[in-house]
Coordinates of C-alpha atoms and ligand atoms in Angstrom, one line a residue:
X206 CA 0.0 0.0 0.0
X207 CA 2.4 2.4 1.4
X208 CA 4.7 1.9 -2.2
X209 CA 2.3 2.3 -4.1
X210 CA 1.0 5.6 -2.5
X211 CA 4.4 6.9 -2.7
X212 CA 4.0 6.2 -6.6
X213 CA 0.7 7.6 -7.4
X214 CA 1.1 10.7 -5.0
X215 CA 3.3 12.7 -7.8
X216 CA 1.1 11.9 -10.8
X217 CA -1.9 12.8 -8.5
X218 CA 0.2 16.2 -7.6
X219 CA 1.0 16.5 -11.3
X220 CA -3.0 16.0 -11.8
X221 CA -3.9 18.4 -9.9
X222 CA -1.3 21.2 -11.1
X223 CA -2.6 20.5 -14.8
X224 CA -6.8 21.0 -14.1
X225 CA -6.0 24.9 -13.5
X226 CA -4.9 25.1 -17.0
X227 CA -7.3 23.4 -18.9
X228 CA -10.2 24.5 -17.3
X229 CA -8.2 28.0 -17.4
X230 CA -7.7 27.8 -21.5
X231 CA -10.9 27.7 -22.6
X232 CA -11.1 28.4 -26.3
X233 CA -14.6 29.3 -28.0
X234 CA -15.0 28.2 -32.2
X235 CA -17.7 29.5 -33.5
X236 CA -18.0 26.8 -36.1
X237 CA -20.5 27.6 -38.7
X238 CA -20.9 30.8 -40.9
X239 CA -23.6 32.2 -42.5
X240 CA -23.5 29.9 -45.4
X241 CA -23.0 27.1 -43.6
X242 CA -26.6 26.3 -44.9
X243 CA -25.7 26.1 -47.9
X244 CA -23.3 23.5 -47.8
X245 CA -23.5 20.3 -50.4
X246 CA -24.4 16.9 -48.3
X247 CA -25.3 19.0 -44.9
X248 CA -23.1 20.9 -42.9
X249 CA -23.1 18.5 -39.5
X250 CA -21.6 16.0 -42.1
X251 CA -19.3 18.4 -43.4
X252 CA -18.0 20.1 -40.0
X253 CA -16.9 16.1 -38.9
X254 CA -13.9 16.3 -40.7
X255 CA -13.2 19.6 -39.1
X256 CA -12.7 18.0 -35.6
X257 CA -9.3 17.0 -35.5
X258 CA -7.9 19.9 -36.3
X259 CA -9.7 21.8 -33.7
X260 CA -8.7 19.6 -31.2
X261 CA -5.0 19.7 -31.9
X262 CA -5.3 23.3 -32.5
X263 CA -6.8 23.3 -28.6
X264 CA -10.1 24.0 -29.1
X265 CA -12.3 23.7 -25.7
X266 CA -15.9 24.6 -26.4
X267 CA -17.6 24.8 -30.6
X268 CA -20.5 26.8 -30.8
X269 CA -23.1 25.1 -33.3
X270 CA -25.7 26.7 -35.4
X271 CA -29.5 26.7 -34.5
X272 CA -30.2 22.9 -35.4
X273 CA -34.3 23.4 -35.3
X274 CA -37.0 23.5 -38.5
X275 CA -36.6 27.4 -39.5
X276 CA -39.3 29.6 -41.2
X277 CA -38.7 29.9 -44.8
X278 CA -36.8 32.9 -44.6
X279 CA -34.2 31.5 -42.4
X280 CA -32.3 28.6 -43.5
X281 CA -29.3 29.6 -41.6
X282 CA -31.9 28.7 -38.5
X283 CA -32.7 32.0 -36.8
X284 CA -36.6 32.0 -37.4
X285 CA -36.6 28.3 -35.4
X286 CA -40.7 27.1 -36.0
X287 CA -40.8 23.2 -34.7
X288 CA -38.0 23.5 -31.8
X289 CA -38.3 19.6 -31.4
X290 CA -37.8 18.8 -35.2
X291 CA -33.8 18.9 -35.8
X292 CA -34.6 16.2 -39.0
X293 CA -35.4 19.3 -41.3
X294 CA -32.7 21.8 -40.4
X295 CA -31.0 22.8 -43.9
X296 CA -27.8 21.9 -41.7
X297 CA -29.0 18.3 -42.0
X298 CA -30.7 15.6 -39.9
X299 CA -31.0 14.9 -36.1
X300 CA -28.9 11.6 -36.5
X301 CA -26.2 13.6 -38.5
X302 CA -25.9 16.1 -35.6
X303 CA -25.4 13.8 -32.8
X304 CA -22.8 12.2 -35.0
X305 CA -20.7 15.4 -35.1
X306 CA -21.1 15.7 -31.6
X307 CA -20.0 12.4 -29.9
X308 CA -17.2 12.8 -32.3
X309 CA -16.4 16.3 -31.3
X310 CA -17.0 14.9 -27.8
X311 CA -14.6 11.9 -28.2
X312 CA -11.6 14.3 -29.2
X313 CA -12.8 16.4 -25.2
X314 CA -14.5 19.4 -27.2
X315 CA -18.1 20.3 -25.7
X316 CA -20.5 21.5 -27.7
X317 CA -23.0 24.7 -27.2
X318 CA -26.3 24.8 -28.8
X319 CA -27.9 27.8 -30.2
X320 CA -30.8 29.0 -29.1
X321 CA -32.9 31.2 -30.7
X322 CA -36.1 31.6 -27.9
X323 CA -37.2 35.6 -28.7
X324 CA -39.6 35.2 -31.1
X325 CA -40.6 31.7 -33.2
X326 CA -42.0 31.1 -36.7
X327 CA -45.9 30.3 -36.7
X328 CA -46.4 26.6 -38.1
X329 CA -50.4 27.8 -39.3
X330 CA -52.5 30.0 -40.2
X331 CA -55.2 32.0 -38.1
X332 CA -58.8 33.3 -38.9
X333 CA -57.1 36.4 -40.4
X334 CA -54.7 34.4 -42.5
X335 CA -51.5 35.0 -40.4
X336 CA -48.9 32.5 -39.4
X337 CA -49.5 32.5 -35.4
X338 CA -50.1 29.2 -34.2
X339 CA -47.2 27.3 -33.2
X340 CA -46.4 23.5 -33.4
X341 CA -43.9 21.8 -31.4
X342 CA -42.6 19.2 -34.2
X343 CA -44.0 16.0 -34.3
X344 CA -45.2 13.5 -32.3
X345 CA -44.5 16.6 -30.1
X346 CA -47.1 18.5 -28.8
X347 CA -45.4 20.6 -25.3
X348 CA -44.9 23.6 -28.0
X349 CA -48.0 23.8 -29.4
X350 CA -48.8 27.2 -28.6
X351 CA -51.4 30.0 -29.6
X352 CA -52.1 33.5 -29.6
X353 CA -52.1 33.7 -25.8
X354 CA -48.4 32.9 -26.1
X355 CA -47.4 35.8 -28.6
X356 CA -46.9 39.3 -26.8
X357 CA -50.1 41.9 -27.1
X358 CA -47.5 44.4 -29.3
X359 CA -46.3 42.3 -31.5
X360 CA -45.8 43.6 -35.5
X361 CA -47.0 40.5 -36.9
X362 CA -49.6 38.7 -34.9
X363 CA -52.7 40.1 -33.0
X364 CA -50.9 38.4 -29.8
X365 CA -53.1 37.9 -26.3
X366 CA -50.4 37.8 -23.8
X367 CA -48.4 40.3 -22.0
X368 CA -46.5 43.2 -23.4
X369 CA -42.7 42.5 -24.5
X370 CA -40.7 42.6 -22.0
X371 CA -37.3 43.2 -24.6
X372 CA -37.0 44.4 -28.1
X373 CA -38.6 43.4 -30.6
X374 CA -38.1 41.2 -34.0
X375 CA -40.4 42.2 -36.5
X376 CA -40.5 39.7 -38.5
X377 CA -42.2 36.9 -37.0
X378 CA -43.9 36.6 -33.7
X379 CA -42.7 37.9 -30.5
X380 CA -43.1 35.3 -27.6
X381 CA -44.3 36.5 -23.9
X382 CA -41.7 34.7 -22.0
X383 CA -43.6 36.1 -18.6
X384 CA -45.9 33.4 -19.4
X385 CA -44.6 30.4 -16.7
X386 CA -46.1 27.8 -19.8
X387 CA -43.4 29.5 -22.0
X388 CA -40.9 29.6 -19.5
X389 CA -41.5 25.6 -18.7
X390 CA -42.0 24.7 -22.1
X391 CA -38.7 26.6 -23.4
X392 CA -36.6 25.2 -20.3
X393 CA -38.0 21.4 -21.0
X394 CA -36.9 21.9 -24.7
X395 CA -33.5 23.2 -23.7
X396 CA -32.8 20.4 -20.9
X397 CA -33.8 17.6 -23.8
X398 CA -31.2 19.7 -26.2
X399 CA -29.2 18.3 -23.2
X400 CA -29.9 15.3 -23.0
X401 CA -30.8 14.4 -26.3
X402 CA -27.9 15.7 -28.3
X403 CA -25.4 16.1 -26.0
X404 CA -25.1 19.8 -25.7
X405 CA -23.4 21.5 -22.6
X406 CA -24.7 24.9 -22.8
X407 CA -25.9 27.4 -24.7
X408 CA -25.4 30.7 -27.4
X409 CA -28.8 32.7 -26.3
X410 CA -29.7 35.0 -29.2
X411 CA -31.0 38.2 -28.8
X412 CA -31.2 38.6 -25.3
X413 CA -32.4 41.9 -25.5
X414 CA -36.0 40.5 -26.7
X415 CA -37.2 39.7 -23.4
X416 CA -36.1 41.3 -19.8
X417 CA -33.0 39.7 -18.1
X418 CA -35.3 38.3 -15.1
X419 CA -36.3 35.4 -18.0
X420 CA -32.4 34.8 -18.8
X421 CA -32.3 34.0 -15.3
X422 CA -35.1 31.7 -14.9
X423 CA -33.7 29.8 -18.2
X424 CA -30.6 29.8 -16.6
X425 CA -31.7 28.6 -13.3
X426 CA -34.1 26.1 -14.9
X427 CA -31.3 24.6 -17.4
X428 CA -28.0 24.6 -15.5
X429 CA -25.8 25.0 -18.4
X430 CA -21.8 24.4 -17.8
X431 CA -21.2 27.5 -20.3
X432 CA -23.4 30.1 -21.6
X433 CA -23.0 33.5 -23.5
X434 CA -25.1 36.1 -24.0
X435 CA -25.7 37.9 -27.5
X436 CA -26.5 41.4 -26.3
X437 CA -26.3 43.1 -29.1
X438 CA -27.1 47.4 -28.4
X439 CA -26.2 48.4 -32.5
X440 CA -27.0 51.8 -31.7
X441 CA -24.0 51.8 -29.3
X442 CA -21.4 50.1 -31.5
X443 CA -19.4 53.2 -31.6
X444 CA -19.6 53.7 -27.6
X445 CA -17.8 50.7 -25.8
X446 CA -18.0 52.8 -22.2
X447 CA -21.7 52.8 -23.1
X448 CA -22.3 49.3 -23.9
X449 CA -19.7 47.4 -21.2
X450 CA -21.9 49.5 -18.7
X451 CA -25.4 47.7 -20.3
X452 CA -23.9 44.8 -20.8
X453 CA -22.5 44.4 -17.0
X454 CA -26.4 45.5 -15.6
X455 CA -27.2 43.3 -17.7
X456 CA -25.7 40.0 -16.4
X457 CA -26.1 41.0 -13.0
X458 CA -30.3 41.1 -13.4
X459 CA -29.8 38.6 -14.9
X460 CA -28.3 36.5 -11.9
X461 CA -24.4 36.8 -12.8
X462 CA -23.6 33.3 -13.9
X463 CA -24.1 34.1 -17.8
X464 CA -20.7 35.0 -20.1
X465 CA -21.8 37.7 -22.8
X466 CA -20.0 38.5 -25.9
X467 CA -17.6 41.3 -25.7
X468 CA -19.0 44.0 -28.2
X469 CA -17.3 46.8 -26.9
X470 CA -13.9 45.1 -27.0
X471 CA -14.4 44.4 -30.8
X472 CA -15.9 47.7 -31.2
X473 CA -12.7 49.5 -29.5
X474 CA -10.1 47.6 -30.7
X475 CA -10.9 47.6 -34.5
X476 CA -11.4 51.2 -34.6
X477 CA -8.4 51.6 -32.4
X478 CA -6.6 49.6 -35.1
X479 CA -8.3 51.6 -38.2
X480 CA -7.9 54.8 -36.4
X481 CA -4.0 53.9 -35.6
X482 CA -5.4 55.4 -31.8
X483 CA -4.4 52.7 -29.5
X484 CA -4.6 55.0 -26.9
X485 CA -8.0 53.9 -26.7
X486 CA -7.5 50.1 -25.5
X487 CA -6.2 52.0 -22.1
X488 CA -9.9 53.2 -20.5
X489 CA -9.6 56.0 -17.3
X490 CA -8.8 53.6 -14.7
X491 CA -5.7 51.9 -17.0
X492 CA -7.3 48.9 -17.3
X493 CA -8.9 47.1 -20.4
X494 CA -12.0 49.7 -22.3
X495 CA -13.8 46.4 -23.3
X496 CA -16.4 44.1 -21.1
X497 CA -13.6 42.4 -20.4
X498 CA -11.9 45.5 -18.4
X499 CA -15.3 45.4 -15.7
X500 CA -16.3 41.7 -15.4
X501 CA -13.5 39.9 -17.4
X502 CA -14.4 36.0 -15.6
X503 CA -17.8 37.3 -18.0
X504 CA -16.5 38.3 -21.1
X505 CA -16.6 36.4 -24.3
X506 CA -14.1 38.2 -26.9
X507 CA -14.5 37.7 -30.5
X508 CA -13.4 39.5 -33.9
X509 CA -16.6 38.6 -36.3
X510 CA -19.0 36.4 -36.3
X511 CA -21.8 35.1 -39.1
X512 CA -23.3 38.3 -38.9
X513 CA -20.8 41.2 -38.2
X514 CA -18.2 39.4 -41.0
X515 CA -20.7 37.5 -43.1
X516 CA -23.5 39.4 -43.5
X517 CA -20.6 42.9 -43.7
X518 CA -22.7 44.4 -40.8
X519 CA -19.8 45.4 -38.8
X520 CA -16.4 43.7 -39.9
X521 CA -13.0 43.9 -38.4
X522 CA -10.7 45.5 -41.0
X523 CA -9.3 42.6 -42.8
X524 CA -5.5 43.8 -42.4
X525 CA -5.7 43.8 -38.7
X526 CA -7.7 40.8 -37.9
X527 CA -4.6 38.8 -36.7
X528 CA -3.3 41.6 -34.6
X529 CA -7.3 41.5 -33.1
X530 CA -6.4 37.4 -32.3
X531 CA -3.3 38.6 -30.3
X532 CA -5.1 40.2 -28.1
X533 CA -7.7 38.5 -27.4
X534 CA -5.9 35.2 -27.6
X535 CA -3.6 36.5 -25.0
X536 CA -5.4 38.8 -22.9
X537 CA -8.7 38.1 -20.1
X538 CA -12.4 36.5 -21.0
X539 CA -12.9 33.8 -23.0
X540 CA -11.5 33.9 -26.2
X541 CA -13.8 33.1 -29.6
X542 CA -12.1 31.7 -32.9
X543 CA -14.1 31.8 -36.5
X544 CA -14.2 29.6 -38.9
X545 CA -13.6 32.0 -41.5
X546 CA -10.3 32.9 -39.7
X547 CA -9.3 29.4 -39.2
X548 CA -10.4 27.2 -42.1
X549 CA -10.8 30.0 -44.8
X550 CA -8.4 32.4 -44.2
X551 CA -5.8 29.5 -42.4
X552 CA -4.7 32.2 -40.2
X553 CA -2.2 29.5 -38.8
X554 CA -0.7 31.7 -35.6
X555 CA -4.4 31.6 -34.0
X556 CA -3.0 27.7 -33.2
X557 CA 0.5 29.0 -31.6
X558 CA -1.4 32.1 -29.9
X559 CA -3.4 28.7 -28.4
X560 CA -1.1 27.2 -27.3
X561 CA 0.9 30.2 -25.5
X562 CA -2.5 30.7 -24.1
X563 CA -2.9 27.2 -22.6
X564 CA 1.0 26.8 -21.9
X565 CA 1.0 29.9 -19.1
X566 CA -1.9 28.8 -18.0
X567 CA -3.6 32.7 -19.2
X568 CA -7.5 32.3 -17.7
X569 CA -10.5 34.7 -18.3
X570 CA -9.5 36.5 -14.7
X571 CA -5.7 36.5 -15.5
X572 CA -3.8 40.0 -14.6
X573 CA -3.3 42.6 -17.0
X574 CA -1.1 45.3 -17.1
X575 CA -0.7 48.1 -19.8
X576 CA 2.6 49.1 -20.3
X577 CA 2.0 51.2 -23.5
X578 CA -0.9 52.8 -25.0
X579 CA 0.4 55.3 -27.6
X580 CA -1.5 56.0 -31.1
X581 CA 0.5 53.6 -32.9
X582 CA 1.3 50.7 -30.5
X583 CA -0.1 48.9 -27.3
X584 CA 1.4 46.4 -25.3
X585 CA 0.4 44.6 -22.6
X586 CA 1.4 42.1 -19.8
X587 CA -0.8 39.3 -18.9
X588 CA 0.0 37.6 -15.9
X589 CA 3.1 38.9 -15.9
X590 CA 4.6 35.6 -18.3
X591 CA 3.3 36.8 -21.4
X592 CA 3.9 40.1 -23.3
X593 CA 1.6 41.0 -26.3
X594 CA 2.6 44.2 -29.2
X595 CA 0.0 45.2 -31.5
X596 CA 0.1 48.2 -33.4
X597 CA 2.2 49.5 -36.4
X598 CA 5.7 51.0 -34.4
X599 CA 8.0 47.9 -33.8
X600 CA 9.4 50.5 -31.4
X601 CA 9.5 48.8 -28.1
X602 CA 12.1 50.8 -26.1
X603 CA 13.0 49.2 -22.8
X604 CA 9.7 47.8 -22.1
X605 CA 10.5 44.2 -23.0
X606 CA 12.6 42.5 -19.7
X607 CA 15.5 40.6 -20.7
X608 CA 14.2 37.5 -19.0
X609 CA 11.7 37.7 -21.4
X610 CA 11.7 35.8 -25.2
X611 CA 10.1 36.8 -29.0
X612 CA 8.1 33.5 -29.3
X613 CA 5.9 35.0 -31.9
X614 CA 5.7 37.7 -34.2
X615 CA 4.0 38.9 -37.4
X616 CA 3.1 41.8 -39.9
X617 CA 2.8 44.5 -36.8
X618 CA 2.2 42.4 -33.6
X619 CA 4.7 40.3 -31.4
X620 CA 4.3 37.9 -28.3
X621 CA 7.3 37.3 -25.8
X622 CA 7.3 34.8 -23.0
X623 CA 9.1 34.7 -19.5
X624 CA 11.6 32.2 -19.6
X625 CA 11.9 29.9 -16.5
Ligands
NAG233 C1 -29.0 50.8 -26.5 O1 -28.2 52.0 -26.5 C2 -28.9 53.2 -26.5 C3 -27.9 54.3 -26.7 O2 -26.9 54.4 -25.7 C4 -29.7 53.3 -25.2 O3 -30.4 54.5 -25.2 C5 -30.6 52.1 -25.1 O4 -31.3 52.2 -23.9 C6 -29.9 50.8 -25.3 N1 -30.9 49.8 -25.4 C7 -30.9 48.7 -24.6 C8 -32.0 47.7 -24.9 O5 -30.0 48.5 -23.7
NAG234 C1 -19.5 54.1 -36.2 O1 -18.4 54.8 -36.8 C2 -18.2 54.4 -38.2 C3 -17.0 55.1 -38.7 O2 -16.9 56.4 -38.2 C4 -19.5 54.7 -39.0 O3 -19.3 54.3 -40.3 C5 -20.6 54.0 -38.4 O4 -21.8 54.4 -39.0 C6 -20.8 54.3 -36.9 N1 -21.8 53.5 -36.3 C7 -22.7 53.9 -35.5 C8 -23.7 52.9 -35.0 O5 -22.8 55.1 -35.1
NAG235 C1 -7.2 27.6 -46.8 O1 -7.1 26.2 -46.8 C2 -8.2 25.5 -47.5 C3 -8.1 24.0 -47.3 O2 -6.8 23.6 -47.5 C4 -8.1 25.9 -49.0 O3 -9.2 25.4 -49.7 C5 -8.2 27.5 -49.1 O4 -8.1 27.8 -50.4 C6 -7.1 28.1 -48.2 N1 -7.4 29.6 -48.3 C7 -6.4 30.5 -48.4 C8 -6.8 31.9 -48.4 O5 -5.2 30.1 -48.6

């Protein structure tokens, strides 16, 4: 006994010294785009042969398009109609899915489902010819709902429930998720997602549609190991002091646990970048201007997405897009990775910014220090083992210790690492 205590204690020791850093390096892939609907023999098929790159690239977490029958408008998923029928998704079938996710699953990569609960296609018509009565997808019947379920100011459908509690769509029917039936209904739905996929958590869409107190109850009702918020403010994208401020209230009302996409951070740094105003990624208190600079262990960074790249509704400028992965691939939050970035434009650094990421063990709470934040450069320390350049002056005076080594560099950005 006593020998083989004496064995096992270091590996255990060694164990425990590694969980810290993988839990610490999580790494977000948004892996679809917006014409991943598109694709020849059905995306889930398609993305399969994706998976062992994205595990050796370190990949944690893959973020999977809505899987659910969409209205006919939105084959990329985002008008979901029949939440219990994945067999007709334009992504392919239900079987297909679960394949790419126990295989994903196999190589230690969770997946996070979609989940687009705001407003929902109507399946049939009403007495006035309008699509507002829902089906659940058959044999299915839990989320077959009618006009008491749609909110009384809708655009679209003469709704009998409550008013909205968010923003809302326009396009198709606004749910009232104050209506405990919803709320049940929605959360049931979610857990089988669970269960009968193999999901971990969830991408909520448009959070802004309905009022934070029903993120909570989702939330609370659902227990998901990792979930981000899309708020989304547009009118704001220009006012990151603004939007980190919404954004924080936000996840508070709505119970703290939930990660939200860093908007501001992408909205800062790329017109830092464009401006050549770095100054800006320093806000008044020296820390970080994005979300990540107030509730960083909340903060979900990103360049583009399917909508800010593909549909050219807000894009990074394209020169600069690998000095945006520097920073966020070295710097606090949770870093997100797109497909375009990866598979199309085979940015191949992201993988070695990964795996500087996961070696020093950088987390989403990890130290940062600014140590320059001119117009035409900004560097940072994280953690005080990593040093991150961006910016077009390759002047870096004194600011770079001598225990410290280049590991990385490219057209206007540079990493260094403390040596041992
Ligand atoms: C969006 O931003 C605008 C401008 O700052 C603000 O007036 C509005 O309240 C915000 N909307 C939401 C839903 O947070
Ligand atoms: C933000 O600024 C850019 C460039 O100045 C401009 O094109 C864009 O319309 C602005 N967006 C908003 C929402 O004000
Ligand atoms: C990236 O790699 C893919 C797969 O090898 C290839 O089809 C594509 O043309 C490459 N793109 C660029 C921009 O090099």
């Amino acid at each position: 006994m006593q020998s083989r205590i004496g064995i096992c204690l270091p590996f255990l020791l060694l164990l425990i010294a590694l969980i810290p850093n993988f839990t610490a390096s999580q790494i977000l892939f948004q892996g679809f785009n917006w014409a991943s609907s598109t694709k020849e023999g059905g995306w889930w098929n398609f993305f399969r042969s994706s998976v062992p790159q994205l595990a050796s690239a370190g990949i944690t977490h893959v973020w999977l398009p809505p899987a659910s029958q969409s209205g006919s408008d939105g084959p990329q998923g985002y008008l979901p109609g029949r939440l219990y029928d994945l067999d007709t998704s334009k992504y392919g079938n239900k079987n297909e899915l679960k394949a790419l996710v126990k295989d994903l699953k196999d190589k230690g990569i969770e997946c996070i489902a979609d989940i687009v609960i705001n407003h929902r296609s109507g399946e049939k018509q009403d007495a006035s010819g309008k699509f507002c009565i829902f089906e659940g997808g058959t044999p299915d019947a839990r989320l077959d709902w009618d006009a008491s379920f749609i909110c009384s100011d809708d655009d679209v459908c003469d709704g009998k429930g409550k008013p909205d509690t968010g923003i809302s769509w326009g396009k198709v029917p606004d749910i009232d998720h104050t209506n405990p039936k919803v709320q049940s209904d929605l959360s049931d739905w979610m857990n089988w997602m669970k269960t009968e996929v193999g999901f971990v958590g969830f991408r909520f869409d448009m959070v802004l549609g309905y009022g934070p107190a029903y993120s909570k109850i989702y939330m609370q009702n659902t227990k998901p190991s990792f979930a981000v918020a899309e708020h989304w403010n547009r009118t704001n994208d220009n006012n990151s002091e603004a939007q980190r401020r919404e954004i924080a209230s936000w996840i508070d009302a709505a119970g703290g646990e939930f990660k939200a996409f860093d908007f501001p951070t992408k909205g800062v740094l790329q017109a830092a970048l464009r401006d050549k105003a770095l100054g800006r990624m320093k806000d008044s208190n020296g820390g970080a201007p994005g979300l990540i600079g107030l509730k960083p262990g909340n903060a979900v960074t990103f360049i583009d997405n399917h909508d800010t790249y593909s549909q050219d509704l807000w894009p990074f400028p394209r020169e600069q897009v690998m000095q945006g992965y520097v920073y966020i691939l070295t710097h606090p939050g949770v870093p997100t990775v797109f497909y375009d970035h990866f598979f199309e434009w085979n940015l191949t650094h992201i993988s070695n910014l990964i795996a500087i990421r996961s070696k020093n063990g950088i987390k989403p709470t990890s130290s940062l220090r600014i140590l320059a934040a001119d117009p035409d450069r900004y560097i940072a320390a994280i953690d005080e083992k990593v040093i991150a350049k961006i910016g077009p002056s390759d002047d870096v005076g004194n600011l770079i210790p001598s225990n410290f080594k280049l590991v990385l560099s490219g057209e206007h950005y540079a990493v260094w690492e403390k040596q041992a």
